[in-house]
PDB file of C-alpha atoms in Angstrom:
ATOM      1  CA  MET A   1      -2.367 -50.644  55.992  1.00  0.00           C
ATOM      2  CA  MET A   2       0.665 -49.915  58.146  1.00  0.00           C
ATOM      3  CA  GLU A   3      -1.122 -46.983  59.820  1.00  0.00           C
ATOM      4  CA  SER A   4      -3.298 -49.389  61.806  1.00  0.00           C
ATOM      5  CA  MET A   5      -0.203 -50.951  63.359  1.00  0.00           C
ATOM      6  CA  GLU A   6       0.835 -48.011  65.552  1.00  0.00           C
ATOM      7  CA  SER A   7       3.421 -48.877  68.153  1.00  0.00           C
ATOM      8  CA  CYS A   8       2.852 -48.603  71.899  1.00  0.00           C
ATOM      9  CA  VAL A   9       6.434 -47.617  72.730  1.00  0.00           C
ATOM     10  CA  PRO A  10       7.214 -44.186  74.194  1.00  0.00           C
ATOM     11  CA  PRO A  11       8.665 -41.394  72.038  1.00  0.00           C
ATOM     12  CA  GLY A  12      12.435 -41.637  71.789  1.00  0.00           C
ATOM     13  CA  PHE A  13      12.498 -45.388  72.405  1.00  0.00           C
ATOM     14  CA  ARG A  14      15.412 -47.002  70.588  1.00  0.00           C
ATOM     15  CA  PHE A  15      15.443 -50.700  69.721  1.00  0.00           C
ATOM     16  CA  HIS A  16      19.087 -51.635  69.244  1.00  0.00           C
ATOM     17  CA  PRO A  17      19.680 -55.259  70.345  1.00  0.00           C
ATOM     18  CA  THR A  18      22.981 -57.028  69.835  1.00  0.00           C
ATOM     19  CA  ASP A  19      23.271 -59.938  67.410  1.00  0.00           C
ATOM     20  CA  GLU A  20      23.356 -62.306  70.377  1.00  0.00           C
ATOM     21  CA  GLU A  21      20.121 -60.835  71.760  1.00  0.00           C
ATOM     22  CA  LEU A  22      18.402 -61.066  68.380  1.00  0.00           C
ATOM     23  CA  VAL A  23      19.268 -64.728  67.947  1.00  0.00           C
ATOM     24  CA  GLY A  24      19.316 -65.873  71.562  1.00  0.00           C
ATOM     25  CA  TYR A  25      16.112 -64.192  72.695  1.00  0.00           C
ATOM     26  CA  TYR A  26      13.914 -62.844  69.890  1.00  0.00           C
ATOM     27  CA  LEU A  27      14.512 -65.454  67.189  1.00  0.00           C
ATOM     28  CA  ARG A  28      14.370 -68.301  69.701  1.00  0.00           C
ATOM     29  CA  LYS A  29      10.969 -67.083  70.959  1.00  0.00           C
ATOM     30  CA  LYS A  30       9.732 -66.613  67.382  1.00  0.00           C
ATOM     31  CA  VAL A  31      10.671 -70.177  66.429  1.00  0.00           C
ATOM     32  CA  ALA A  32       8.999 -71.509  69.595  1.00  0.00           C
ATOM     33  CA  SER A  33       5.834 -69.456  68.824  1.00  0.00           C
ATOM     34  CA  GLN A  34       6.186 -67.601  72.112  1.00  0.00           C
ATOM     35  CA  LYS A  35       5.091 -64.008  72.660  1.00  0.00           C
ATOM     36  CA  ILE A  36       7.810 -61.369  72.695  1.00  0.00           C
ATOM     37  CA  ASP A  37       7.541 -58.902  75.585  1.00  0.00           C
ATOM     38  CA  LEU A  38       8.015 -55.815  73.392  1.00  0.00           C
ATOM     39  CA  ASP A  39       5.619 -54.464  70.809  1.00  0.00           C
ATOM     40  CA  VAL A  40       8.522 -53.433  68.566  1.00  0.00           C
ATOM     41  CA  ILE A  41       8.844 -56.417  66.241  1.00  0.00           C
ATOM     42  CA  ARG A  42       5.867 -56.929  63.950  1.00  0.00           C
ATOM     43  CA  ASP A  43       4.821 -60.036  62.036  1.00  0.00           C
ATOM     44  CA  ILE A  44       3.857 -59.007  58.527  1.00  0.00           C
ATOM     45  CA  ASP A  45       3.382 -60.816  55.240  1.00  0.00           C
ATOM     46  CA  LEU A  46       6.086 -59.358  53.006  1.00  0.00           C
ATOM     47  CA  TYR A  47       4.351 -60.754  49.939  1.00  0.00           C
ATOM     48  CA  ARG A  48       1.244 -58.626  50.573  1.00  0.00           C
ATOM     49  CA  ILE A  49       2.966 -55.272  51.246  1.00  0.00           C
ATOM     50  CA  GLU A  50       4.927 -53.189  48.762  1.00  0.00           C
ATOM     51  CA  PRO A  51       8.494 -52.347  49.890  1.00  0.00           C
ATOM     52  CA  TRP A  52       7.804 -48.595  49.887  1.00  0.00           C
ATOM     53  CA  ASP A  53       4.891 -49.134  52.305  1.00  0.00           C
ATOM     54  CA  LEU A  54       7.133 -50.662  54.986  1.00  0.00           C
ATOM     55  CA  GLN A  55       8.063 -48.334  57.835  1.00  0.00           C
TER      56      GLN A  55
END
């Protein structure tokens, strides 16, 4: 299931936002149902995927 969700980021890309960036930008956009510019954060249903299948 997770194999079909390949990322479009270049090799070596590192996603390391600060706490302020996570809350002030990403979480705020998520709550407002706005699209996030990066394809790094996925929306998944944690109740449908086993923990060992998460990557």
